[in-house]
Amino acid sequence: MADNLILGIDLGTTNSLAAVMTPTGPEIVRDADGASLVPSVIAFGAGGVTVGAEARAHAVENPTATVYSVKRLMGKSVDDLARVMDVLPYDVTPGKHDTVCVNVQGRHMSPQELSAIILRDIKTRAEAICQPGQKITRAVITVPAYFDDSQRQATRDAGRIAGLEVCRIVNEPTAAALAYGLDRAEDACIAVYDLGGGTFDVSILRVSGGVFEVLSTQGDTQLGGDDLDRELINLLTEEIRSQFGAELQFPPATRQALRTFAEATKVRLSTEESATVEVALGGGRVFTRTITRDEFESLASKWVDHTIEHCARALRDADLGPQDIDQVVMVGGSTRVPLVRSKTKDFFQREPYTAVNPDEIVALGAAVQAGILAGIKRDTLLLDVTPLSLGIETLGGAVGKLIMRNSTIPCQAAETFSTYVDGQTSVDIHVLQGERELAKDCRSLGKFQLTGIPPMPAGAPRVQVSFMLDANGILGVSAKELRSGKAASVQITPAHGLTHDEIDSMVQESYAHAIEDLNAHRLIDLRNESERILVAIDKAIETSGHVLSDQQRQALDAAVADLKTKRQQDDCDAVYEAMGAANEAATPLTEAQMDDVLSQTVKGRKMDDV
Ligand code: ADP
Ligand code: MG
């Protein structure tokens, strides 16, 4: 990484993380396990100070020596004290010059010093992935749009204490919009909906000439994912008491476990229809409970409705209506909750942007801003045409292209596919980018699953896959089974992480491999087709095998065996010939089946019933 490296930091209430700008775009700083989020929690123990997941894991058991949500204290005055103290279990007291500070077992620390502990940890993590010995000295740090001057100044000070020159303080919603490249939009209004762990805010931005202006901002600093956890904790506690006795006490370890389980359950319910919790209560007592998505949504609904009221207020403040909003951007881990997405979509009457990971988007945007400040040339991929084809993986590892390279954007395309196995209830959709004919040679953009298809014979379901590439280069892929109405979708940023050079070389490679690729694709098609024929012959033998003479049966068995061998090999023409031979040998069966059908029709049954 270059010397002019500037770290982009999202210093969050719940989680903090960093990203850096690279020639292929911003990249999140991850540890060896791939984790990016550092819980904004600091634990003071006998063994020293710990930051992050480790500190958070023991927060309930160690309430007075664990400091979290320190962002809530940044730049606050003694007058604000009552309000913040109510919600924090550790000791917040007046500090120097009308400020507040935290008293951890007699040690007084300012919010700036505490935030600096987190920032230093983030900086160390980033240095670990730099060249050996490289130090990071500069950063861009994000803050909520509603932060006032003293809160912004406190954030700058925290950076300085951590040994970072803060090159710029950027609004979180602006960073989110930057991560989507919306600074290049002509003249647009953007709503940024940010639901984090403990806070909610919505900002209406106007972008024009690459400059963002905050038209309005609304929110609730006491509303977030934690409230959803609390709803689940309350539900579990009540049920545990009614099952095991009202007098049951919950020691800190059990409370910590409940909190951990509640959050894990919530997270699971973002992708699954139900989740099961099992709590060991000591003395061999175990409480088990399965919670469904519907049940969770009825608990979460009122919180989500509050956020929507704030959205309405923010629009009113900006003198706009939902129809004036060109783009809605989702930010914050809690926007993964499907109910949050659907209610936001209903309110703004448009599909919100979710393609960029909602808990990493602010850090990515901070890195984009850092890149601009450092003068790193952005290899912008904002083009009027899509530089590479987009498609999905089809049976056997081939690629079905829906949008061809050089199509003018915005554009859309749809194609209908079916299932290949009887009773298949789900289909995997693998979205690919590139010019090659085989999935393994293309760039994988994402995968999702369409589930809940009612069991039908192979070929009966009709799965329509639609691609919609919008003017900002965001790709929406949806899959819908037309008979049952079951649908699933995903959003992707196809241009992220690609340079012009890479695109050129992907196109060149497709020329170099054109003939070989064509053959490979044809072979897959032939193998799929021969599989279909083999299954059909098997079925026909079962129902009408008796019509074959010994000689015909031997000939058919030989043709089937030959086709099975040939389709394992790589010779397209040989498979094609063997297919023809097998079909030919099966003619007596096909004819017998036709006769069957006819005689049943004559008996007065409709063709459809057969
Ligand atoms: P902040 O901006 O407040 O620091 P984040 O944006 O990191 O916070 O959001 C943290 C919140 O997101 C937590 O309440 C966490 O439980 C929630 N969260 C993270 N992933 C999911 C998920 N898959 N489903 C539901 N909630 C999630
Ligand atoms: Mg945040």
XYZ file of C-alpha atoms and ligand atoms in Angstrom:
638
model
C 0.000 0.000 0.000
C 1.163 3.466 -0.825
C 2.717 5.984 1.549
C -0.096 8.449 0.995
C -2.464 5.969 2.621
C -5.408 7.534 4.402
C -7.586 5.227 6.463
C -11.373 5.542 6.170
C -12.955 4.891 9.567
C -16.580 4.326 10.584
C -16.474 5.045 14.314
C -19.858 3.573 15.259
C -21.965 3.473 18.406
C -22.141 -0.319 18.251
C -19.436 -1.331 15.792
C -16.400 0.348 14.262
C -14.363 -0.635 11.227
C -12.036 0.713 8.570
C -11.447 0.550 4.839
C -8.686 1.653 2.481
C -8.745 2.842 -1.104
C -7.045 0.570 -3.643
C -6.765 0.845 -7.435
C -9.813 -1.443 -7.768
C -11.890 0.550 -5.312
C -12.326 0.705 -1.547
C -11.523 -2.392 0.472
C -12.568 -3.295 4.003
C -9.844 -4.019 6.551
C -10.332 -7.593 7.783
C -8.530 -9.677 10.344
C -7.134 -13.146 9.661
C -10.612 -14.666 10.174
C -12.196 -12.288 7.683
C -13.988 -10.288 10.371
C -14.345 -6.566 9.755
C -16.541 -5.267 12.579
C -14.946 -4.331 15.870
C -17.614 -3.935 18.564
C -17.156 -0.432 20.014
C -16.711 -1.862 23.485
C -13.790 -1.410 25.883
C -13.266 -3.623 28.927
C -10.986 -2.622 31.783
C -9.783 -5.681 33.625
C -6.976 -6.868 35.823
C -5.164 -8.091 32.701
C -5.383 -4.697 31.006
C -7.639 -3.090 28.415
C -9.432 -5.151 25.783
C -11.367 -3.826 22.799
C -13.965 -5.435 20.554
C -15.655 -8.830 20.546
C -13.826 -10.088 23.614
C -14.871 -7.033 25.636
C -18.455 -7.285 24.427
C -18.778 -10.968 25.292
C -18.483 -10.174 29.002
C -20.270 -6.836 29.137
C -23.230 -8.070 31.203
C -21.033 -9.807 33.754
C -18.719 -6.850 34.095
C -21.113 -3.856 33.942
C -19.120 -1.147 35.682
C -15.802 -1.803 33.963
C -17.143 -2.244 30.436
C -17.637 0.906 28.421
C -19.786 0.839 25.301
C -21.822 3.358 23.289
C -19.188 5.984 24.070
C -20.190 7.742 20.854
C -23.309 8.877 22.729
C -21.087 10.884 25.086
C -18.945 12.602 22.474
C -19.112 16.381 22.796
C -21.870 16.209 25.422
C -22.147 18.768 28.205
C -23.085 18.336 31.872
C -26.613 19.490 30.955
C -26.988 16.414 28.761
C -25.805 14.182 31.568
C -29.172 13.037 32.931
C -30.310 11.827 29.546
C -27.205 9.766 28.782
C -26.821 8.393 32.301
C -30.275 6.872 32.180
C -29.289 4.445 29.495
C -25.723 3.585 30.434
C -24.850 1.202 33.275
C -21.353 2.562 33.866
C -20.565 5.702 35.847
C -20.804 8.934 33.820
C -19.818 12.058 35.802
C -19.043 15.735 35.142
C -15.602 16.286 33.648
C -13.484 19.349 32.958
C -15.002 22.501 31.389
C -18.677 21.512 31.324
C -17.919 18.125 29.705
C -18.785 14.627 30.837
C -16.405 11.790 31.580
C -16.499 8.144 32.511
C -15.356 6.853 35.866
C -14.042 3.320 35.635
C -13.041 2.138 39.089
C -11.669 5.539 40.025
C -10.018 6.229 36.712
C -11.613 9.227 34.936
C -11.560 9.221 31.166
C -13.023 11.592 28.617
C -15.185 10.256 25.750
C -12.386 11.393 23.410
C -9.829 9.273 25.229
C -12.147 6.288 25.207
C -12.915 6.660 21.498
C -9.177 6.974 20.915
C -8.712 3.510 22.438
C -11.058 2.128 19.788
C -9.435 4.158 17.013
C -5.979 2.964 18.019
C -7.207 -0.627 17.846
C -8.663 -0.013 14.371
C -5.413 1.622 13.261
C -3.331 -1.322 14.536
C -5.567 -3.778 12.687
C -5.122 -1.816 9.474
C -1.345 -1.621 9.905
C -1.293 -5.401 10.281
C -2.410 -5.772 6.659
C -0.011 -3.085 5.353
C 3.576 -3.627 4.354
C 5.726 -4.556 7.366
C 6.670 -1.501 9.359
C 4.271 0.836 7.572
C 2.524 3.262 9.896
C -0.833 4.869 9.300
C -0.936 8.499 10.342
C -3.938 9.954 8.548
C -7.637 9.187 8.534
C -11.081 10.232 7.399
C -13.647 9.608 10.158
C -17.416 9.576 9.718
C -20.045 11.067 12.031
C -23.861 11.197 11.912
C -25.270 14.104 9.898
C -26.932 15.458 13.054
C -23.620 15.775 14.976
C -23.062 19.383 16.063
C -19.758 21.258 16.096
C -18.691 20.095 19.518
C -19.432 16.453 18.695
C -17.415 16.792 15.474
C -14.570 18.483 17.337
C -14.579 15.705 19.944
C -14.273 13.161 17.134
C -11.287 15.039 15.678
C -9.684 15.110 19.120
C -10.193 11.368 19.530
C -8.340 10.852 16.251
C -5.489 13.085 17.351
C -5.153 11.239 20.680
C -4.960 7.979 18.729
C -2.077 9.392 16.668
C -4.120 10.137 13.568
C -4.314 13.358 11.651
C -7.999 13.643 10.806
C -8.004 14.893 7.214
C -11.747 15.185 7.102
C -14.886 14.490 9.081
C -17.523 13.130 6.695
C -21.246 12.663 7.273
C -22.204 8.992 7.437
C -25.059 9.319 4.899
C -22.702 11.105 2.504
C -20.166 8.299 2.885
C -22.891 5.730 2.144
C -23.861 7.596 -1.024
C -20.176 7.816 -2.039
C -19.830 4.052 -1.655
C -22.490 3.668 -4.362
C -20.771 6.249 -6.559
C -23.817 8.500 -6.304
C -21.560 11.578 -6.334
C -21.527 11.075 -10.094
C -25.304 11.392 -10.368
C -26.434 14.452 -12.322
C -28.781 16.098 -9.847
C -30.481 13.691 -7.528
C -32.224 13.433 -4.167
C -31.136 10.535 -2.041
C -32.671 9.192 1.170
C -30.201 7.415 3.428
C -31.920 5.175 5.994
C -29.511 4.108 8.761
C -30.689 1.656 11.420
C -27.772 0.585 13.585
C -27.513 -1.074 16.980
C -28.812 1.709 19.183
C -29.596 4.616 16.912
C -31.705 5.411 13.906
C -31.361 8.281 11.487
C -32.619 9.156 8.066
C -31.067 11.904 5.944
C -32.232 13.461 2.740
C -29.310 14.473 0.547
C -29.120 16.378 -2.695
C -26.146 15.706 -4.932
C -25.198 17.962 -7.771
C -21.846 18.509 -9.442
C -20.274 15.921 -7.151
C -21.210 17.901 -4.034
C -23.572 16.617 -1.366
C -25.912 18.831 0.582
C -27.890 17.568 3.595
C -31.464 18.808 3.064
C -32.793 17.343 6.291
C -32.048 14.775 8.934
C -34.336 13.073 11.448
C -34.036 10.174 13.791
C -34.063 8.721 17.257
C -30.855 8.229 19.194
C -32.602 5.600 21.338
C -33.935 3.284 18.660
C -32.063 0.455 17.010
C -31.372 -3.240 16.702
C -30.921 -3.458 20.487
C -34.651 -2.801 20.869
C -35.410 -5.838 18.745
C -33.041 -7.894 20.923
C -34.810 -6.586 24.016
C -38.221 -7.614 22.662
C -36.915 -11.151 22.259
C -35.223 -11.143 25.682
C -38.504 -10.047 27.311
C -40.444 -12.733 25.501
C -37.976 -15.422 26.567
C -37.737 -14.207 30.171
C -41.510 -14.186 30.580
C -41.913 -17.646 29.173
C -39.027 -19.023 31.239
C -40.637 -17.611 34.388
C -44.056 -19.007 33.528
C -42.532 -22.413 32.864
C -40.044 -22.623 35.746
C -41.546 -20.279 38.341
C -41.937 -16.536 38.722
C -39.281 -16.370 41.431
C -36.550 -17.654 39.115
C -33.455 -15.451 39.292
C -31.249 -14.706 36.320
C -27.579 -14.476 37.282
C -25.354 -12.283 35.062
C -24.075 -15.267 33.105
C -27.644 -16.281 32.188
C -28.519 -12.697 31.267
C -25.447 -12.512 29.068
C -26.426 -15.794 27.426
C -29.985 -14.545 26.853
C -28.685 -11.396 25.229
C -26.336 -13.338 22.979
C -29.089 -15.831 22.029
C -31.610 -13.080 21.385
C -29.308 -11.298 18.969
C -28.293 -14.515 17.238
C -31.980 -15.432 16.840
C -32.774 -12.042 15.350
C -29.893 -12.367 12.889
C -30.984 -15.889 11.887
C -34.542 -14.693 11.298
C -33.236 -12.241 8.691
C -32.573 -15.190 6.379
C -34.592 -18.064 7.853
C -38.274 -18.561 8.537
C -37.724 -19.762 12.105
C -34.983 -20.111 14.716
C -34.704 -22.175 17.888
C -33.255 -20.963 21.188
C -32.030 -23.297 23.906
C -31.121 -21.838 27.294
C -29.535 -23.926 30.054
C -30.880 -22.659 33.385
C -28.782 -24.827 35.672
C -29.932 -27.867 37.644
C -30.579 -29.735 34.430
C -33.336 -27.327 33.423
C -33.338 -26.408 29.779
C -35.692 -23.982 28.103
C -36.324 -24.474 24.380
C -38.353 -22.227 22.141
C -38.769 -21.878 18.390
C -39.526 -18.391 17.149
C -40.947 -17.806 13.686
C -40.270 -14.870 11.379
C -43.952 -13.836 11.674
C -43.793 -13.802 15.451
C -40.604 -11.742 15.408
C -42.091 -9.305 12.923
C -45.101 -8.690 15.134
C -42.681 -7.755 17.960
C -40.528 -5.595 15.672
C -43.305 -3.899 13.780
C -43.871 -0.913 16.077
C -40.151 -0.051 16.073
C -39.973 -0.163 12.321
C -43.110 1.981 12.104
C -41.370 4.628 14.254
C -38.508 4.781 11.765
C -40.988 5.287 8.932
C -42.600 8.189 10.817
C -39.145 9.790 10.946
C -38.769 9.243 7.202
C -42.049 11.103 6.638
C -40.841 13.939 8.877
C -37.482 14.159 7.095
C -39.248 14.427 3.749
C -41.548 17.113 5.092
C -38.546 19.093 6.413
C -36.938 18.878 2.988
C -40.204 19.903 1.342
C -40.241 16.767 -0.722
C -42.526 13.816 -1.281
C -41.557 10.152 -1.677
C -41.844 10.573 -5.460
C -39.040 13.188 -5.411
C -36.537 10.679 -4.047
C -34.361 9.179 -6.753
C -32.559 6.643 -4.615
C -32.915 5.068 -1.175
C -29.733 3.755 0.423
C -29.840 1.233 3.281
C -27.186 1.550 5.991
C -26.635 -0.225 9.315
C -26.714 -3.892 10.316
C -30.391 -3.759 11.266
C -31.473 -2.991 7.706
C -30.898 -6.693 7.019
C -34.198 -7.356 8.790
C -36.627 -8.144 5.921
C -39.460 -6.197 7.579
C -37.261 -3.077 7.654
C -36.562 -3.440 3.946
C -40.172 -4.037 2.991
C -41.574 -1.152 5.042
C -38.936 1.232 3.694
C -39.682 0.076 0.171
C -43.421 0.598 0.677
C -42.916 4.078 2.086
C -40.545 5.362 -0.587
C -42.266 3.345 -3.313
C -38.984 2.107 -4.677
C -36.570 -0.749 -4.149
C -33.895 0.503 -1.726
C -30.212 -0.044 -2.485
C -28.898 -2.985 -0.475
C -26.120 -4.225 -2.766
C -23.310 -2.965 -0.547
C -23.033 -4.677 2.832
C -25.033 -2.337 5.139
C -22.619 -2.541 8.057
C -19.561 -1.911 5.878
C -20.912 0.750 3.550
C -20.001 3.781 5.688
C -16.372 2.662 6.065
C -16.184 2.000 2.312
C -17.473 5.507 1.623
C -14.956 6.960 4.080
C -12.220 5.190 2.096
C -13.579 6.637 -1.165
C -13.355 10.116 0.390
C -9.853 9.295 1.668
C -8.872 8.236 -1.845
C -10.130 11.517 -3.295
C -8.128 13.469 -0.685
C -5.006 11.377 -1.277
C -5.315 11.986 -5.009
C -5.631 8.293 -5.807
C -7.044 8.250 -9.291
C -10.402 6.568 -9.246
C -10.516 4.159 -12.123
C -14.145 5.083 -12.543
C -16.286 2.531 -14.174
C -19.285 4.725 -14.679
C -20.048 3.925 -18.248
C -23.061 4.240 -20.485
C -22.640 0.641 -21.498
C -22.041 -2.491 -19.492
C -18.449 -3.549 -20.182
C -19.006 -7.278 -19.545
C -21.937 -9.631 -20.065
C -24.135 -10.629 -17.122
C -25.856 -13.957 -16.707
C -26.519 -16.952 -14.526
C -25.098 -20.446 -14.206
C -27.240 -23.064 -15.905
C -27.332 -26.845 -15.532
C -23.943 -28.486 -15.928
C -21.878 -25.341 -15.289
C -22.634 -23.394 -18.482
C -23.534 -19.700 -18.516
C -26.869 -18.319 -19.684
C -26.218 -14.667 -20.579
C -29.101 -12.286 -19.989
C -27.452 -8.918 -20.568
C -24.828 -8.829 -23.287
C -21.621 -6.860 -23.088
C -21.882 -3.326 -24.514
C -25.609 -3.061 -23.781
C -26.617 0.531 -23.062
C -27.583 1.074 -19.410
C -30.141 1.226 -17.899
C -31.321 -2.076 -19.335
C -33.213 -5.158 -18.358
C -33.738 -8.726 -19.487
C -35.638 -11.783 -18.363
C -35.588 -15.453 -19.174
C -37.595 -18.423 -17.982
C -35.972 -21.592 -16.721
C -37.328 -24.771 -15.214
C -36.304 -27.523 -12.802
C -34.502 -30.714 -13.722
C -35.486 -32.999 -10.882
C -38.961 -34.225 -9.912
C -40.272 -32.546 -6.763
C -37.473 -29.947 -6.703
C -38.529 -27.225 -4.225
C -35.612 -24.813 -4.527
C -33.359 -23.391 -7.226
C -29.914 -21.870 -6.743
C -29.288 -18.732 -8.730
C -25.610 -17.960 -9.333
C -25.047 -14.551 -10.912
C -22.006 -14.298 -13.173
C -20.105 -11.705 -15.130
C -17.819 -12.268 -18.087
C -17.531 -13.372 -21.667
C -16.544 -17.007 -21.245
C -19.001 -19.850 -21.766
C -18.392 -21.786 -18.555
C -19.341 -20.562 -15.095
C -15.946 -21.489 -13.683
C -14.242 -19.047 -16.076
C -16.510 -16.114 -15.208
C -16.496 -13.767 -12.262
C -18.953 -14.784 -9.559
C -21.048 -11.805 -8.419
C -23.351 -13.505 -5.952
C -25.632 -16.405 -5.200
C -29.108 -16.729 -3.815
C -31.774 -19.353 -3.446
C -35.410 -19.397 -4.474
C -37.158 -21.676 -2.002
C -40.669 -22.837 -1.247
C -41.536 -24.024 -4.762
C -44.378 -26.557 -4.418
C -43.225 -30.044 -5.511
C -43.947 -30.577 -9.213
C -42.596 -32.899 -11.893
C -39.269 -31.873 -13.444
C -39.803 -29.195 -16.072
C -43.184 -28.059 -14.753
C -42.142 -25.071 -12.593
C -41.538 -21.886 -14.541
C -38.794 -19.810 -12.938
C -38.479 -16.362 -14.415
C -35.109 -14.737 -13.778
C -35.015 -10.967 -14.363
C -31.987 -8.703 -14.530
C -32.362 -4.981 -14.129
C -29.234 -2.830 -14.441
C -29.955 0.770 -13.431
C -28.310 4.036 -14.411
C -25.946 3.897 -11.394
C -24.683 0.478 -12.382
C -26.545 -1.385 -9.631
C -27.846 -4.771 -10.745
C -31.093 -6.159 -9.327
C -31.620 -9.875 -9.937
C -34.918 -11.489 -9.079
C -36.261 -14.991 -9.533
C -39.943 -15.823 -9.492
C -41.687 -19.155 -9.864
C -44.675 -18.148 -11.945
C -47.092 -20.907 -10.929
C -46.679 -20.441 -7.171
C -45.670 -16.768 -7.115
C -42.659 -17.574 -4.877
C -39.947 -14.965 -5.373
C -36.453 -14.048 -4.177
C -34.026 -11.358 -5.189
C -30.568 -9.944 -4.665
C -28.777 -6.705 -5.496
C -25.228 -6.501 -6.769
C -22.650 -3.882 -7.784
C -21.080 -5.543 -10.854
C -18.428 -2.864 -11.395
C -16.960 -3.004 -7.878
C -13.429 -4.284 -7.681
C -12.810 -4.231 -11.428
C -10.348 -2.077 -13.344
C -10.371 -1.242 -17.027
C -7.321 -3.479 -17.458
C -9.079 -6.425 -15.888
C -12.100 -5.923 -18.114
C -9.862 -5.788 -21.183
C -8.070 -8.956 -20.221
C -11.373 -10.755 -19.535
C -12.580 -9.836 -23.003
C -9.236 -10.824 -24.621
C -9.316 -14.186 -22.898
C -12.774 -14.895 -24.239
C -11.457 -14.356 -27.782
C -8.478 -16.596 -27.135
C -10.705 -19.398 -25.854
C -13.648 -18.874 -28.197
C -13.599 -22.233 -30.002
C -12.725 -24.308 -26.968
C -15.484 -22.512 -24.996
C -18.064 -23.065 -27.679
C -17.296 -26.785 -27.692
C -17.425 -26.960 -23.925
C -20.826 -25.245 -23.899
C -22.137 -27.547 -26.640
C -20.903 -30.585 -24.720
C -22.791 -29.454 -21.619
C -25.959 -28.923 -23.641
C -25.597 -32.370 -25.206
C -24.976 -33.995 -21.829
C -28.092 -32.306 -20.402
C -30.147 -33.374 -23.387
C -28.849 -36.961 -23.277
C -29.632 -37.138 -19.556
C -33.186 -36.114 -20.358
C -33.414 -38.837 -23.022
C -32.010 -41.505 -20.683
C -34.571 -40.645 -17.996
C -37.394 -40.702 -20.556
C -36.281 -44.128 -21.884
C -36.119 -45.494 -18.339
C -39.667 -44.364 -17.672
C -40.884 -45.733 -21.005
C -39.315 -49.149 -20.326
C -41.140 -49.255 -17.017
C -44.551 -48.536 -18.511
C -44.276 -50.061 -21.995
C -41.168 -52.288 -21.922
C -43.302 -55.366 -22.650
C -43.907 -54.285 -26.255
C -40.247 -54.807 -27.154
C -39.083 -58.039 -28.770
C -35.946 -59.602 -27.262
C -33.965 -58.289 -30.180
C -35.365 -54.757 -29.851
C -34.699 -54.805 -26.124
C -31.077 -55.877 -26.662
C -30.605 -53.160 -29.265
C -32.075 -50.550 -26.913
C -29.931 -51.678 -23.961
C -26.837 -51.493 -26.158
C -27.744 -47.988 -27.414
C -28.415 -46.790 -23.862
C -25.102 -48.222 -22.624
C -23.289 -46.578 -25.511
C -24.886 -43.196 -24.798
C -23.980 -43.481 -21.106
C -20.338 -44.070 -22.051
C -20.185 -41.381 -24.735
C -21.699 -38.674 -22.569
C -18.875 -39.176 -20.070
C -16.358 -38.436 -22.829
C -15.532 -35.140 -24.478
C -16.489 -35.782 -28.089
C -19.572 -33.703 -28.961
C -20.234 -35.459 -32.270
C -20.042 -38.882 -30.652
C -22.596 -37.887 -27.978
C -24.837 -36.448 -30.669
C -24.688 -39.683 -32.695
C -25.255 -41.893 -29.649
C -28.270 -39.748 -28.744
C -29.731 -40.271 -32.194
C -29.109 -44.023 -31.969
C -30.767 -44.276 -28.547
C -33.793 -42.339 -29.758
C -33.994 -44.592 -32.778
C -33.767 -47.776 -30.699
C -36.502 -46.427 -28.421
C -38.944 -45.793 -31.276
C -41.078 -48.921 -30.601
C -41.538 -47.662 -27.016
C -42.497 -44.173 -28.092
C -44.969 -45.576 -30.588
C -46.499 -47.862 -27.989
C -46.916 -44.894 -25.666
C -48.567 -42.880 -28.405
C -50.993 -45.756 -29.018
C -51.698 -45.856 -25.294
C -52.467 -42.179 -25.229
C -54.745 -42.507 -28.242
C -56.670 -45.440 -26.879
C -57.209 -43.602 -23.592
C -58.449 -40.581 -25.473
C -60.842 -42.782 -27.367
C -62.090 -44.146 -24.050
C -63.261 -40.637 -23.318
C -60.435 -39.170 -21.240
C -59.019 -35.815 -22.043
C -55.391 -35.587 -23.179
C -54.588 -33.385 -20.173
C -55.428 -36.165 -17.734
C -52.891 -38.568 -19.166
P -23.816 1.107 14.576
O -23.891 1.932 13.345
O -24.830 1.490 15.599
O -22.443 1.013 15.140
P -24.237 -1.347 12.996
O -24.600 -0.696 11.733
O -22.989 -2.153 13.026
O -24.266 -0.366 14.236
O -25.489 -2.266 13.398
C -25.451 -3.130 14.478
C -26.826 -3.754 14.644
O -27.152 -4.516 13.479
C -26.903 -4.709 15.823
O -28.105 -4.484 16.532
C -26.948 -6.071 15.159
O -27.633 -7.035 15.938
C -27.704 -5.747 13.889
N -27.512 -6.743 12.840
C -26.352 -7.130 12.247
N -26.567 -8.099 11.345
C -27.909 -8.336 11.351
C -28.768 -9.240 10.639
N -28.277 -10.097 9.746
N -30.091 -9.213 10.915
C -30.586 -8.358 11.828
N -29.844 -7.493 12.536
C -28.512 -7.474 12.297
Mg -23.378 3.118 11.849
